[in-house]
């Protein structure tokens, strides 16, 4: 990127438009920007930066303040940079958000910032973002990198030196495109992760399966296998361990196969044996059973026969019970009933006796109470008398109370009235004050109406003047118009006259020719021998000839018509011209009239006179003045009117205030009149009150209470007496009835006893007949019906059973003929032994087969997978050994990622290139190095150290002095630009701007630095330097000189020769 | 008539942070001694080292001029590119009465001072350092395209009587067939001096002797009587091998009869270069140690700690050191190709060698290449 032209408008200290023509400084080489402090040197660099990226050159300047404070409001802040890049020419125009004056109308408008990039080929990109992206694309750097590489701003060179590893790394990543290495590392990691995952998965599977191995404890391989399982559990085994498992498994499987065969044989054998034993047992068992049967039948029979006697007894009992039930029971029942009735009657008689005794007691008590009650009679009489007395006095209480109320009421009314009067007095006072106030105001405004009237006059005059002037103006315009019309019409008339005359002449000519022709035409029709219509001759020796350019009558006619038209036209035009002339004359007269009028009015209104010469502008101006004056006077008039209105208002209020006050005064008088009677009434009531004698009770209520009390007491006593009397009566009645009841009960008892005796005798008779000795025997024998039936049934059944048992015994005897009992237990034991053995054998067989199958499965699986896992492991370790170093976590070696390694290599390049520059500039003293920290063995640092040949020691760059720092950072910048150009990075660095920094160098160093810069700039690179040092002014002939003037700064280019 | 030709005094100069005050005072004394048997002293520019010289430099010149005037010598001085024209010219109107003539700023007239001896007048023309633009301003109609034509214009405009014996005192970059050999402290580099600034020595053909300043190594340009006097002291390392001298010019009676004699000049402290291993230099015999200014070229393979301090202890005025066994390319020689772009394979193999200390197998290479392709490192 090489700047060709920079144009700055209202930018920084440049108020107007300043153009810097870089091309006149030559396309390459060193140039100096010099000038007064603050004049705008750095602004030139800012301008370049701003045009490209929208930001200023240093981090301390902000793009938002770029608008020049000196700029006139209608000048737009804008920067335009034309630059060449890789052979093509581009122009960027950029301007910030800004407020500027509108071009038309007044006020400011906000203009939004924007940027436009035009390429040589013609394509245009617009918009801050788009342009930013395109610039970045073209140059390959963003503003941060640009500042690092191409533009060393004031006070920022230290940053280049002291940039930390991380910052440098980021920049180099961008410039040298090492980010791809980072991406590569990530991809590698993906692969590594995947390989590891595969391997882990396989391992886990294998282990799982292996653990499912069923180890037969007696196996030869058992111990080893167990050990292996333990080992595996502990350490998630390597292939070797698992590999060992395979032969062990095979051994186990083989053994199991063998075992399985053995077991099969044994099982068969056992089965045979067991079948035989079972058969034997069965036989034995059946014999024994028959014998058992016999024994059982015999036993049964014996049992039954034993019970026969019992059965008989039962039969007898049953019979007896039947007799008792059928024959004796009814009588027994009825006897019992009668006895019960007799007992009831006796009980009732006893009860009646008791009742009678009780009634007698009650009677005695009631008589006693009555006597007591009658004793209180006297007391009741006394109470009644007292109550009557009190009642008589009650009305007096009532009276007293009402008097009290009255007096109180009157007193309150009087007080209220008094208060009211006081209030009204206060109001009256207030009204008086108001009245005074308003009177004052009225005086202040007294002059208003006259003023208003005067101003009205004035305004009227001005209005008339305005009208007059307006009319004058319009008149004048009319005159102008009429004049124009007049002139136009005159010209038209002239033209029409001319035209008409031309046509007339033409026609006349044609007519003449026609006349001439007539002869010829006539002649044409002449025939020899025929008379000539003109002269009558019949011979025509010389016929007239048609002139060559013949016209016909028709032509003439036509021409005549044309002439007619022309004449009409002419007449019209002439008429119009006349009219216009008249109109014009009228207008002019009217104008004069108006002018006079207007002149008068203006004079009356006190305005200056009309000018001699009337012009449009003059009239307009005059009108304006009149109107302005009018406005002013109107405003005054308005104010006067306002004051007048105010005055009227005040007067009105004043009147109101007086009336109010009057009203109030009359009211007060009225109220005072009412006050006196109220006081009198109150006094009267109080007097009457005093007259009443004192009464025993304080209030009516109390008296009433006492009265009622006494009444109640009397009543109570009387009631008590009444009650006692009643009770006594009742008690007597009760005693009488109890006696009657007793007599009845005695009678009933006698009857019941009689009946019972009769029944008892009957019963004795029946018993004897039925064969019972007495009642006890009967009671012992009797049984309920159901039980009797049961007994009869049982006997029947027993007989049956006995019969059956007998026949069974018979049969069993026959069946067991000749058989003998033998011991089963032995045989049974044998059978079960054999069965147990057989089962065990079978189980064993199952187990072994199962185990074998499982182990077979494990073996197959493991065999298959181990191969895969070995492969996976190999791949995984391979990738691990690639990824770790690339990432920078290789243990034992240097800790440096691949990207860092590549960046360090670039950095080394840059440092080497820088050293080429620094060596001459520092007189061979300083030598830049990449920081190597021996202790941590990390070689990934992108920090800088400096080797001082004078001391032979290495120290960090931050320890350099100001001037030395500048040289070192300059060297770094140049080294970086060399490096970038050399690498295939695609960024061309052909411009370098350096802002100050030379101030800290001594002369020799300064000389060296300038020489180095000059050398650098000679190879097609443009280097711009800002400095105020006079030595540089001497040495660098090509200069941009910035001068500070009162209203902004100026830029001039000098080529110094 | 005899002249002493001086130039490039550079009073006030500081070399490698060493002030030259003492040395310049000493050498001025020597020059005063030499001036005893001449009639006039020509000083051809770069009198001061800076536009605004330090006080001691002003003091030195003041003393020098006063003493010369006191000895009755005529002094003829022009300003150089390092001087400030106006400041150097201060008091020139007053000084002229005492025989000290100073041409600081070219005002359109080439200043001429006419001296006389038994044989007649000798014109001395004083041309201060001018740039083409300055001359253009004064002579707008003249055709001036570069410094050479500028000088020509000035000379043409002056009224030179070619018959009289004449001397030109000027401070320019004058070249003959070959450019003059530079010694490094002239603050110009041959490569950077454009052709615009060169003045052909033939512009001065009309003068019998041309006393030039600007180049610090004493030498003649084009002819023996057109010379650079050279600076009286060695002001940079590259002047180490200069033999500093002062030309004494004797004018015979006839025009063109000019003889030049070079008188050697010995400074109080010489500027030297010593070379060898550090230890050897430190242990050199007593005779070696001196107050001279030294530059050390150390041949040690490794950098020694505190080399400078130790050398300074032995040689108090050590100006600088460098290690010479490191092959140094000048910037011009350095290949701008830089590091040849390495292939990805080279880079990655190198990386593994350094970091993991092993070589990569083919399979590993394949994996890395695949990852690199995915990451975008290679296509």
mmCIF file of N, CA and C in Angstrom, chain A residues 737-782:
data_model
loop_
_atom_site.group_PDB
_atom_site.id
_atom_site.type_symbol
_atom_site.label_atom_id
_atom_site.label_comp_id
_atom_site.label_asym_id
_atom_site.label_seq_id
_atom_site.Cartn_x
_atom_site.Cartn_y
_atom_site.Cartn_z
ATOM 1 N N UNK A 737 -106.642 -42.967 96.887
ATOM 2 C CA UNK A 737 -106.608 -43.963 95.801
ATOM 3 C C UNK A 737 -105.728 -45.121 96.162
ATOM 4 N N UNK A 738 -104.599 -44.896 96.829
ATOM 5 C CA UNK A 738 -103.711 -46.004 97.205
ATOM 6 C C UNK A 738 -104.448 -47.047 98.013
ATOM 7 N N UNK A 739 -105.319 -46.632 98.936
ATOM 8 C CA UNK A 739 -106.074 -47.582 99.730
ATOM 9 C C UNK A 739 -106.920 -48.521 98.867
ATOM 10 N N UNK A 740 -107.577 -47.905 97.901
ATOM 11 C CA UNK A 740 -108.453 -48.710 97.029
ATOM 12 C C UNK A 740 -107.691 -49.800 96.330
ATOM 13 N N UNK A 741 -106.540 -49.447 95.816
ATOM 14 C CA UNK A 741 -105.753 -50.396 95.044
ATOM 15 C C UNK A 741 -105.371 -51.604 95.894
ATOM 16 N N UNK A 742 -105.036 -51.409 97.088
ATOM 17 C CA UNK A 742 -104.611 -52.522 97.938
ATOM 18 C C UNK A 742 -105.701 -53.581 98.037
ATOM 19 N N UNK A 743 -106.894 -53.165 98.287
ATOM 20 C CA UNK A 743 -108.008 -54.106 98.421
ATOM 21 C C UNK A 743 -108.139 -54.989 97.210
ATOM 22 N N UNK A 744 -108.034 -54.424 96.041
ATOM 23 C CA UNK A 744 -108.153 -55.186 94.786
ATOM 24 C C UNK A 744 -107.114 -56.285 94.743
ATOM 25 N N UNK A 745 -105.866 -55.947 94.985
ATOM 26 C CA UNK A 745 -104.789 -56.906 94.871
ATOM 27 C C UNK A 745 -105.003 -58.132 95.764
ATOM 28 N N UNK A 746 -105.538 -57.954 96.926
ATOM 29 C CA UNK A 746 -105.765 -59.067 97.828
ATOM 30 C C UNK A 746 -106.716 -60.074 97.183
ATOM 31 N N UNK A 747 -107.732 -59.617 96.607
ATOM 32 C CA UNK A 747 -108.736 -60.502 95.971
ATOM 33 C C UNK A 747 -108.124 -61.383 94.912
ATOM 34 N N UNK A 748 -107.335 -60.750 94.051
ATOM 35 C CA UNK A 748 -106.721 -61.478 92.928
ATOM 36 C C UNK A 748 -105.792 -62.580 93.417
ATOM 37 N N UNK A 749 -105.077 -62.325 94.384
ATOM 38 C CA UNK A 749 -104.138 -63.309 94.909
ATOM 39 C C UNK A 749 -104.851 -64.607 95.304
ATOM 40 N N UNK A 750 -105.903 -64.453 96.026
ATOM 41 C CA UNK A 750 -106.638 -65.655 96.489
ATOM 42 C C UNK A 750 -107.035 -66.534 95.319
ATOM 43 N N UNK A 751 -107.549 -65.935 94.234
ATOM 44 C CA UNK A 751 -108.032 -66.711 93.083
ATOM 45 C C UNK A 751 -106.919 -67.507 92.459
ATOM 46 N N UNK A 752 -105.770 -66.900 92.250
ATOM 47 C CA UNK A 752 -104.660 -67.559 91.570
ATOM 48 C C UNK A 752 -104.169 -68.758 92.340
ATOM 49 N N UNK A 753 -104.112 -68.652 93.645
ATOM 50 C CA UNK A 753 -103.620 -69.770 94.462
ATOM 51 C C UNK A 753 -104.510 -71.008 94.284
ATOM 52 N N UNK A 754 -105.753 -70.804 94.204
ATOM 53 C CA UNK A 754 -106.712 -71.874 94.016
ATOM 54 C C UNK A 754 -106.405 -72.687 92.768
ATOM 55 N N UNK A 755 -106.274 -71.971 91.669
ATOM 56 C CA UNK A 755 -106.094 -72.628 90.375
ATOM 57 C C UNK A 755 -104.826 -73.471 90.382
ATOM 58 N N UNK A 756 -103.774 -72.951 90.862
ATOM 59 C CA UNK A 756 -102.512 -73.672 90.914
ATOM 60 C C UNK A 756 -102.660 -75.022 91.645
ATOM 61 N N UNK A 757 -103.336 -75.001 92.676
ATOM 62 C CA UNK A 757 -103.440 -76.242 93.435
ATOM 63 C C UNK A 757 -104.096 -77.358 92.599
ATOM 64 N N UNK A 758 -105.056 -76.971 91.852
ATOM 65 C CA UNK A 758 -105.779 -77.958 91.009
ATOM 66 C C UNK A 758 -104.851 -78.623 90.017
ATOM 67 N N UNK A 759 -104.081 -77.874 89.338
ATOM 68 C CA UNK A 759 -103.175 -78.378 88.316
ATOM 69 C C UNK A 759 -102.136 -79.313 88.917
ATOM 70 N N UNK A 760 -101.633 -78.997 90.029
ATOM 71 C CA UNK A 760 -100.603 -79.850 90.661
ATOM 72 C C UNK A 760 -101.128 -81.267 90.913
ATOM 73 N N UNK A 761 -102.332 -81.314 91.301
ATOM 74 C CA UNK A 761 -102.908 -82.656 91.562
ATOM 75 C C UNK A 761 -102.997 -83.480 90.299
ATOM 76 N N UNK A 762 -103.424 -82.839 89.204
ATOM 77 C CA UNK A 762 -103.535 -83.535 87.918
ATOM 78 C C UNK A 762 -102.213 -84.101 87.509
ATOM 79 N N UNK A 763 -101.193 -83.337 87.647
ATOM 80 C CA UNK A 763 -99.850 -83.748 87.227
ATOM 81 C C UNK A 763 -99.410 -85.029 87.960
ATOM 82 N N UNK A 764 -99.630 -85.075 89.201
ATOM 83 C CA UNK A 764 -99.200 -86.272 89.953
ATOM 84 C C UNK A 764 -99.817 -87.526 89.375
ATOM 85 N N UNK A 765 -100.972 -87.360 88.985
ATOM 86 C CA UNK A 765 -101.667 -88.501 88.400
ATOM 87 C C UNK A 765 -100.998 -88.995 87.127
ATOM 88 N N UNK A 766 -100.733 -88.098 86.242
ATOM 89 C CA UNK A 766 -100.162 -88.451 84.929
ATOM 90 C C UNK A 766 -98.811 -89.108 85.108
ATOM 91 N N UNK A 767 -98.039 -88.614 85.983
ATOM 92 C CA UNK A 767 -96.702 -89.167 86.217
ATOM 93 C C UNK A 767 -96.776 -90.652 86.556
ATOM 94 N N UNK A 768 -97.636 -90.923 87.461
ATOM 95 C CA UNK A 768 -97.754 -92.316 87.873
ATOM 96 C C UNK A 768 -98.152 -93.199 86.693
ATOM 97 N N UNK A 769 -99.050 -92.703 85.916
ATOM 98 C CA UNK A 769 -99.466 -93.513 84.763
ATOM 99 C C UNK A 769 -98.325 -93.779 83.822
ATOM 100 N N UNK A 770 -97.497 -92.819 83.637
ATOM 101 C CA UNK A 770 -96.406 -92.979 82.656
ATOM 102 C C UNK A 770 -95.259 -93.771 83.216
ATOM 103 N N UNK A 771 -95.326 -94.109 84.480
ATOM 104 C CA UNK A 771 -94.303 -94.957 85.050
ATOM 105 C C UNK A 771 -93.140 -94.190 85.675
ATOM 106 N N UNK A 772 -93.365 -92.902 85.854
ATOM 107 C CA UNK A 772 -92.266 -92.166 86.526
ATOM 108 C C UNK A 772 -92.538 -92.127 88.024
ATOM 109 N N UNK A 773 -91.495 -92.282 88.793
ATOM 110 C CA UNK A 773 -91.687 -92.266 90.244
ATOM 111 C C UNK A 773 -92.122 -90.921 90.731
ATOM 112 N N UNK A 774 -91.428 -89.953 90.208
ATOM 113 C CA UNK A 774 -91.796 -88.596 90.601
ATOM 114 C C UNK A 774 -91.339 -87.591 89.555
ATOM 115 N N UNK A 775 -91.478 -86.371 89.905
ATOM 116 C CA UNK A 775 -91.109 -85.317 88.938
ATOM 117 C C UNK A 775 -89.642 -85.357 88.599
ATOM 118 N N UNK A 776 -88.858 -85.644 89.553
ATOM 119 C CA UNK A 776 -87.423 -85.686 89.296
ATOM 120 C C UNK A 776 -87.118 -86.702 88.232
ATOM 121 N N UNK A 777 -87.649 -87.887 88.335
ATOM 122 C CA UNK A 777 -87.411 -88.914 87.317
ATOM 123 C C UNK A 777 -87.816 -88.424 85.938
ATOM 124 N N UNK A 778 -88.908 -87.741 85.914
ATOM 125 C CA UNK A 778 -89.385 -87.214 84.634
ATOM 126 C C UNK A 778 -88.391 -86.254 84.098
ATOM 127 N N UNK A 779 -87.981 -85.341 84.926
ATOM 128 C CA UNK A 779 -87.050 -84.319 84.465
ATOM 129 C C UNK A 779 -85.749 -84.930 83.985
ATOM 130 N N UNK A 780 -85.308 -85.982 84.701
ATOM 131 C CA UNK A 780 -84.099 -86.643 84.262
ATOM 132 C C UNK A 780 -84.264 -87.300 82.924
ATOM 133 N N UNK A 781 -85.419 -87.845 82.649
ATOM 134 C CA UNK A 781 -85.590 -88.606 81.409
ATOM 135 C C UNK A 781 -85.883 -87.751 80.196
ATOM 136 N N UNK A 782 -86.392 -86.591 80.427
ATOM 137 C CA UNK A 782 -86.907 -85.889 79.226
ATOM 138 C C UNK A 782 -85.777 -85.338 78.375
#
